[in-house]
Coordinates of C-alpha atoms in Angstrom, one line a residue:
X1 CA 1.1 10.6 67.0
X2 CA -1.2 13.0 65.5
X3 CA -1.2 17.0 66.2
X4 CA -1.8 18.4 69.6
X5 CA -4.8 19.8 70.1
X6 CA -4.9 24.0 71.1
X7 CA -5.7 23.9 75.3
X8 CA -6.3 27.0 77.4
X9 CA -5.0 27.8 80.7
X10 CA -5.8 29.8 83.6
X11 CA -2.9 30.8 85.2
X12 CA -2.9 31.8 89.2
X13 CA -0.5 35.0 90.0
X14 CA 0.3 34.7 93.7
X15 CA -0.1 38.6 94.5
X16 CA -1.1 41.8 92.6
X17 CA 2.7 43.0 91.6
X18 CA 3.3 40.1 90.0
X19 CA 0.4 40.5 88.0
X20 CA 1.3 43.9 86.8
X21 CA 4.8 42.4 86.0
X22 CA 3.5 39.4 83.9
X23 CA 1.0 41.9 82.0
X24 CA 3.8 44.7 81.4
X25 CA 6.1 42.3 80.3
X26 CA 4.2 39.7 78.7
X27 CA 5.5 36.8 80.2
X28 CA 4.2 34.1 83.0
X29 CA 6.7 32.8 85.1
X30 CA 6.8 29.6 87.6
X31 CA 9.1 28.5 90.5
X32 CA 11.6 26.5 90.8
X33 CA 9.4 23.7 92.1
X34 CA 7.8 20.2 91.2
X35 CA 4.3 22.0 90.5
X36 CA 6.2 25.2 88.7
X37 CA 8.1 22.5 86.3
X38 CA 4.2 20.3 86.2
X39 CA 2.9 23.7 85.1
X40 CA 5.6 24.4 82.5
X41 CA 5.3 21.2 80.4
X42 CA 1.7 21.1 80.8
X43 CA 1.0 24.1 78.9
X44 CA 2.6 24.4 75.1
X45 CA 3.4 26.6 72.4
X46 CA 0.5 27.9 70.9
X47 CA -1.8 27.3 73.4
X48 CA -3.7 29.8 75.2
X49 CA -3.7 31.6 78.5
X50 CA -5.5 34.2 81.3
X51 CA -4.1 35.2 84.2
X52 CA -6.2 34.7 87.5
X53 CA -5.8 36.9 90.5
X54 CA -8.5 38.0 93.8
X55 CA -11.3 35.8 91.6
X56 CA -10.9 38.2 88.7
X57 CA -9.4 37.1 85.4
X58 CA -7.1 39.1 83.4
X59 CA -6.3 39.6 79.1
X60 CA -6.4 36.4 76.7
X61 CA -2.5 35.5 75.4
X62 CA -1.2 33.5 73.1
X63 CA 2.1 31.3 74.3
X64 CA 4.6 32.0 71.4
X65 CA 7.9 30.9 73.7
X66 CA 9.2 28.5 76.3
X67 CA 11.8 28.8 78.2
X68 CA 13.7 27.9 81.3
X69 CA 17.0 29.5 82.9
X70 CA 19.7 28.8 85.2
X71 CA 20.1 32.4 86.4
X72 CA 16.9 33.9 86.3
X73 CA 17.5 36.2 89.2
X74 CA 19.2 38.8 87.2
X75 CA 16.3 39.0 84.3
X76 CA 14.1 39.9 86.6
X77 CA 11.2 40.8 86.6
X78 CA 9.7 39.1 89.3
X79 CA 11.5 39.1 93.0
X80 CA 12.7 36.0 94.9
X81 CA 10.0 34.7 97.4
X82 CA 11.3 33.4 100.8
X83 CA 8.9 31.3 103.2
X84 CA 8.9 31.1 107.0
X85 CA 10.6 27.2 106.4
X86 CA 13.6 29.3 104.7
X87 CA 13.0 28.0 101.1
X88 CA 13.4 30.8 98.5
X89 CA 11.6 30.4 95.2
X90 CA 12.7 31.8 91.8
X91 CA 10.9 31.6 88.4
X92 CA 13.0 29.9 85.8
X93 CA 10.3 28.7 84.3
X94 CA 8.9 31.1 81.8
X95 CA 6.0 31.7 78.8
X96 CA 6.5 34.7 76.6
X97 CA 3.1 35.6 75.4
X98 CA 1.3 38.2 72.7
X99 CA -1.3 39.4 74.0
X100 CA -4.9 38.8 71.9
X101 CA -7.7 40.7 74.1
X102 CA -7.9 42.7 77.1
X103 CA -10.5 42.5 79.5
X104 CA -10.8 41.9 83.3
X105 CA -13.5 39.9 84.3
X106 CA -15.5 38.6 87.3
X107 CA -14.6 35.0 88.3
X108 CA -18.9 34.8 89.0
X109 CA -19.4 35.1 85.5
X110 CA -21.4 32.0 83.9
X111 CA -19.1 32.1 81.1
X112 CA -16.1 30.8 83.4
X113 CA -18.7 28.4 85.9
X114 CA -16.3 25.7 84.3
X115 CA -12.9 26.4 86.0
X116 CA -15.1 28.4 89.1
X117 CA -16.2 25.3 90.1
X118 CA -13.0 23.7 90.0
X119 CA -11.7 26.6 92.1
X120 CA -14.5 26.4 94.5
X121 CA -14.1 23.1 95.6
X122 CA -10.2 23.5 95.8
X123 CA -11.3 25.7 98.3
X124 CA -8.6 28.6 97.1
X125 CA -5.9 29.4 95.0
X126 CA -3.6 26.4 96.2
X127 CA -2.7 25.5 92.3
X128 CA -1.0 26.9 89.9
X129 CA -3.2 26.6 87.0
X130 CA -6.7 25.5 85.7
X131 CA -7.3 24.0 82.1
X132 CA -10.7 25.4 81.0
X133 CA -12.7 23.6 78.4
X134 CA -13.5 24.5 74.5
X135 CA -16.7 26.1 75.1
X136 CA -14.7 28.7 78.1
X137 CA -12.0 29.3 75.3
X138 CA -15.0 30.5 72.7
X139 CA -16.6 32.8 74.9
X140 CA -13.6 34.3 76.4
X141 CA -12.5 34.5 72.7
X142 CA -15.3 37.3 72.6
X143 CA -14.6 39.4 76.0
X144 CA -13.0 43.1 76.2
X145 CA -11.1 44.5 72.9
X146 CA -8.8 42.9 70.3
X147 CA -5.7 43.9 70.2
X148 CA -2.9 44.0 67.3
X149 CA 0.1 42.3 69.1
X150 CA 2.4 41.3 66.5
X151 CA 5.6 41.3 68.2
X152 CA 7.8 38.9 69.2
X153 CA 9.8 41.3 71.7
X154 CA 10.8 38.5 74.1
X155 CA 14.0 39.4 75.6
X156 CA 17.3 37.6 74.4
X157 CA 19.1 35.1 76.7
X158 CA 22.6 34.0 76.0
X159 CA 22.6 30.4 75.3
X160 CA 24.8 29.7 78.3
X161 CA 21.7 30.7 80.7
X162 CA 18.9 28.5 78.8
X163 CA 18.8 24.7 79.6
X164 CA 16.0 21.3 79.0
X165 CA 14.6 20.1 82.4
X166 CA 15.1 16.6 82.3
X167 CA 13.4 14.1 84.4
X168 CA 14.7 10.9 86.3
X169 CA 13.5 7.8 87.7
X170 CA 16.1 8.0 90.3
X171 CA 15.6 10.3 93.3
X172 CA 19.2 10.0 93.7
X173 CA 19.7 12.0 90.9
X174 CA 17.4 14.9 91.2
X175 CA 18.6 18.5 91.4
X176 CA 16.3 21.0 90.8
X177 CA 15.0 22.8 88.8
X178 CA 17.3 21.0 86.2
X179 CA 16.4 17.1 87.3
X180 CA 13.2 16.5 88.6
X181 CA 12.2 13.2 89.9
X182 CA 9.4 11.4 87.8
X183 CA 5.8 12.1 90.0
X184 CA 2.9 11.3 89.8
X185 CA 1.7 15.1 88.6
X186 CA 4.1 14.8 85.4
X187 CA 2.6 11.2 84.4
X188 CA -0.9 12.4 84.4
X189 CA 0.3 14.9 82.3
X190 CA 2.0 12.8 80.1
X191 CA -1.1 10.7 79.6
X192 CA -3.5 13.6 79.2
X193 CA -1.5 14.6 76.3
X194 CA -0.6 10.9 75.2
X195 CA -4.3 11.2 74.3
X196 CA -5.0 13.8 73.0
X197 CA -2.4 13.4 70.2
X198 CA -3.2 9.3 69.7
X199 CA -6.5 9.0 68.7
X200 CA -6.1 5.5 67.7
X201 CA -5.9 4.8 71.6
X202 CA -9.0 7.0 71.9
X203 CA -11.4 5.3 70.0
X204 CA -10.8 1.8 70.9
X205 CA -11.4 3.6 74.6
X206 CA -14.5 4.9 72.9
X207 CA -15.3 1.6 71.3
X208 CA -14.9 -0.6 74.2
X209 CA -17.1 1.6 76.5
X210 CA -19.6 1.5 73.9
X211 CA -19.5 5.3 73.2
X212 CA -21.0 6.7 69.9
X213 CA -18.8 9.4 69.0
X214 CA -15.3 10.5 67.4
X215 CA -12.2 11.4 68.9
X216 CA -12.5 15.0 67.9
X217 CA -15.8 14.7 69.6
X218 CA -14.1 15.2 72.7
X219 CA -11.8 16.6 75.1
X220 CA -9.5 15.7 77.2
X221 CA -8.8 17.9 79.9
X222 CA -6.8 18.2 83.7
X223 CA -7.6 17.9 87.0
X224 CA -11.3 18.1 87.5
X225 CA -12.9 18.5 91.1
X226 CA -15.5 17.3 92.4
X227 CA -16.8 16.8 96.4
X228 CA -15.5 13.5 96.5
X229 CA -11.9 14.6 95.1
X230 CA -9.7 15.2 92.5
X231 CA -10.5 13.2 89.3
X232 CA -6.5 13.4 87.3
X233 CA -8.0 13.5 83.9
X234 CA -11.6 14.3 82.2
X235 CA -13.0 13.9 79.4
X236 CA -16.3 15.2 77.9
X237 CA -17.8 16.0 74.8
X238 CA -16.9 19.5 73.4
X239 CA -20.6 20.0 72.4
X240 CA -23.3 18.1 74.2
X241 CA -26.7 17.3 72.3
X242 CA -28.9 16.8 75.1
X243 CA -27.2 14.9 77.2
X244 CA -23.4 15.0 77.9
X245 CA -21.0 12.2 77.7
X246 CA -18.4 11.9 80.3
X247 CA -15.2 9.9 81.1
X248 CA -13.5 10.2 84.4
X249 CA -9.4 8.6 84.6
X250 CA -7.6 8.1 87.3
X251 CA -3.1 7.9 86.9
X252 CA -1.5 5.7 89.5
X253 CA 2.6 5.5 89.1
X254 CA 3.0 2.1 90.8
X255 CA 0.4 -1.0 91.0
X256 CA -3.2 -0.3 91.5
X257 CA -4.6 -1.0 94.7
X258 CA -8.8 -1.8 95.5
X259 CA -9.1 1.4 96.8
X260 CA -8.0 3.1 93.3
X261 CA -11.1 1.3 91.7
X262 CA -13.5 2.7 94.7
X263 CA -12.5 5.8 94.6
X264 CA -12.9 5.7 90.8
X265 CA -16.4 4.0 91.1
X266 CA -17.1 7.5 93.8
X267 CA -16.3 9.5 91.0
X268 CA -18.6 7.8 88.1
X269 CA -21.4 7.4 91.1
X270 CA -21.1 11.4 91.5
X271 CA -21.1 12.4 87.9
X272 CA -24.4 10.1 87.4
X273 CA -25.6 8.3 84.4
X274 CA -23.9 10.7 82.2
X275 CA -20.9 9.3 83.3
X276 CA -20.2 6.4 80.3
X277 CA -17.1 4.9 82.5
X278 CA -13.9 5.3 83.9
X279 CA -10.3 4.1 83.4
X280 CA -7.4 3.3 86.1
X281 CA -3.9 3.5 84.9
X282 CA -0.9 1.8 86.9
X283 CA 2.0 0.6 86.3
X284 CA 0.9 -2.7 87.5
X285 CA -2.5 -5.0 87.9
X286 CA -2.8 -7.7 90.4
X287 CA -5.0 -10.4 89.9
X288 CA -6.2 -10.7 92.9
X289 CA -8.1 -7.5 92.4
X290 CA -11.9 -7.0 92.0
X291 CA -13.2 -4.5 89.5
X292 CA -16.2 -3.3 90.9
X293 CA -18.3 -2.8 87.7
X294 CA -17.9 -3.7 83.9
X295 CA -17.6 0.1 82.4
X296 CA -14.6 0.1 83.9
X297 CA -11.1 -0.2 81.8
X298 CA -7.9 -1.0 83.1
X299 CA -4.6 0.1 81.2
X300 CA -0.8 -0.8 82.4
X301 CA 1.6 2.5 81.2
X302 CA 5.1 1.8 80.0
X303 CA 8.5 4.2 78.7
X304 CA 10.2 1.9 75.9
X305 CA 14.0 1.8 76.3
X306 CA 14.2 3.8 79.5
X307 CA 17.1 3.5 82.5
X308 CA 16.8 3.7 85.8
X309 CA 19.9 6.1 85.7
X310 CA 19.2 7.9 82.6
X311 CA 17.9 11.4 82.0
X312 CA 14.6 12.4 79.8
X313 CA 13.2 15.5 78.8
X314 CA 9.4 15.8 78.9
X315 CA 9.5 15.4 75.6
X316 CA 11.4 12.3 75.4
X317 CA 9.3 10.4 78.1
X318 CA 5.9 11.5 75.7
X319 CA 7.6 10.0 72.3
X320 CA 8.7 6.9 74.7
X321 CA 4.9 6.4 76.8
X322 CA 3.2 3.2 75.7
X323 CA -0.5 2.3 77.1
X324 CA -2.2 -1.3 76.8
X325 CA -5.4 -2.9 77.5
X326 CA -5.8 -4.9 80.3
X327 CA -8.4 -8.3 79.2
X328 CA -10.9 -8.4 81.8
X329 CA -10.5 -10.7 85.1
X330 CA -12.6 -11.2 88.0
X331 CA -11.7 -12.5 91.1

């Protein structure tokens, strides 16, 4: 696999002390949750984050260091939450951070309309995090002040407290946060980044859709709305030359059903001819199904040498992720 490529996250804070505690201390934290673990291992060393908070965004950082630990409770900074069902949420999951500018910023600006729109038609805050594209990244790049952060101040944890998620394809076997069950959320993820580090993959997806362009022409980004849904991963091209190429995947974790191609074909029908195709990925194909239109690929998703029983890091399950082409069929 070839080198990651940088991404750049907005981060949602659920209430305003939080958000003074991330910015004092430098550090994002997530719960101990399926979508606090999703957030986690979608976003790496090196890459780049804002926090969000009342549509305003908050300070550009740079993640320097990941971690997650068993007794979070008594580092602090941020205070258990408890819900009306009785659950009470920690945050072992953590980014340290160094911070790169400082600004505060209107959500309504035109220089985030990218994730806005994604937040619009989410309807609220009800996520934990937004990837923005490259052309978001640049012009925050250029917001507020610079600032000289060259420490590396993260607070020291005795190795006894800091552990590897790991991930299971038993549910049996799950106790969290240290075993999650293998969803749906962490396999678009793992195919999201699958891609952008095999660009071999890439442009035989490129080449079969009949798509003039390189790999590095592109991105591949998140979770993208639109009115008719949630499209899992979307591609586009970083820098459009009159018109702008578009790719719209869909992640299934068991066999693809008809109603995975419609709502597919809803997506590529909303995005309009500047849509070039889509892609369904299952586990499984039948035969017996109909793909509606021809600029439309199928790939099957496989882990080489995985139990049912085992346990995998995030890591391990992204070395292990194999995707093949489906040959065309028709009922």
């Amino acid at each position: 696999m070839e080198e990651y490529t940088m991404a750049y996250f907005l981060i949602s804070v659920s209430n305003k002390e939080n958000l003074k505690l991330c910015m004092k201390y430098k550090m994002a934290g997530f719960t101990n949750s399926v979508n606090g673990f999703w957030t986690f291992v979608e976003v790496d060393e090196g890459d780049y984050i804002s926090f969000l908070y009342g549509a305003r965004v908050y300070n550009l950082y740079k993640v320097i260091k990941k971690v997650v630990l068993k007794n979070a409770n008594k580092y602090g900074p941020w205070s258990p939450i408890t819900f009306k069902s009785g659950n009470t949420y920690y945050f072992p999951f953590r980014l340290h951070l160094q911070l790169v500018r400082k600004f505060e910023e209107s959500m309504v600006r035109q220089e985030f309309a990218y994730v806005a729109e994604n937040l619009l038609l989410r309807g609220g805050y009800r996520k934990t995090h937004f990837q923005a594209d490259e052309v978001t990244f640049y012009q925050v790049s250029q917001m507020g002040e610079k600032v000289n952060d060259d420490s590396r101040d993260f607070e020291y944890y005795p190795p006894d407290d800091v552990f590897t998620p790991k991930i299971t394809f038993n549910n049996k076997l799950q106790v969290i946060p240290e075993v999650f069950s293998f969803k749906e959320l962490i396999l678009q993820s793992l195919v999201r980044k699958f891609l952008s580090k095999n660009r071999d993959i890439f442009c035989k997806i490129l080449q079969k859709m009949g798509i003039d362009g390189k790999p590095q022409d592109f991105e591949i980004l998140g979770e993208k709305a639109l009115p008719e849904g949630h499209v899992d991963i979307f591609i586009k091209e970083k820098h459009p030359k009159g018109t702008s190429k578009k790719i719209v995947i869909e992640v299934k974790r068991n066999s693809a059903k008809n109603e995975d191609f419609e709502q597919l074909k809803k997506y590529m029908d909303e995005l309009g001819n500047e849509c070039m195709g889509g892609i369904l990925i299952a586990k499984s194909f039948s035969k017996r199904l109909s793909i509606p239109q021809e600029n439309i690929l199928c790939l099957t998703y496989k882990f080489e040498n995985v139990g049912r029983n085992n346990l995998y890091t995030y890591d391990e399950l992204l070395t292990r992720l194999q995707l093949q082409f489906l040959e065309r069929w028709r009922k």
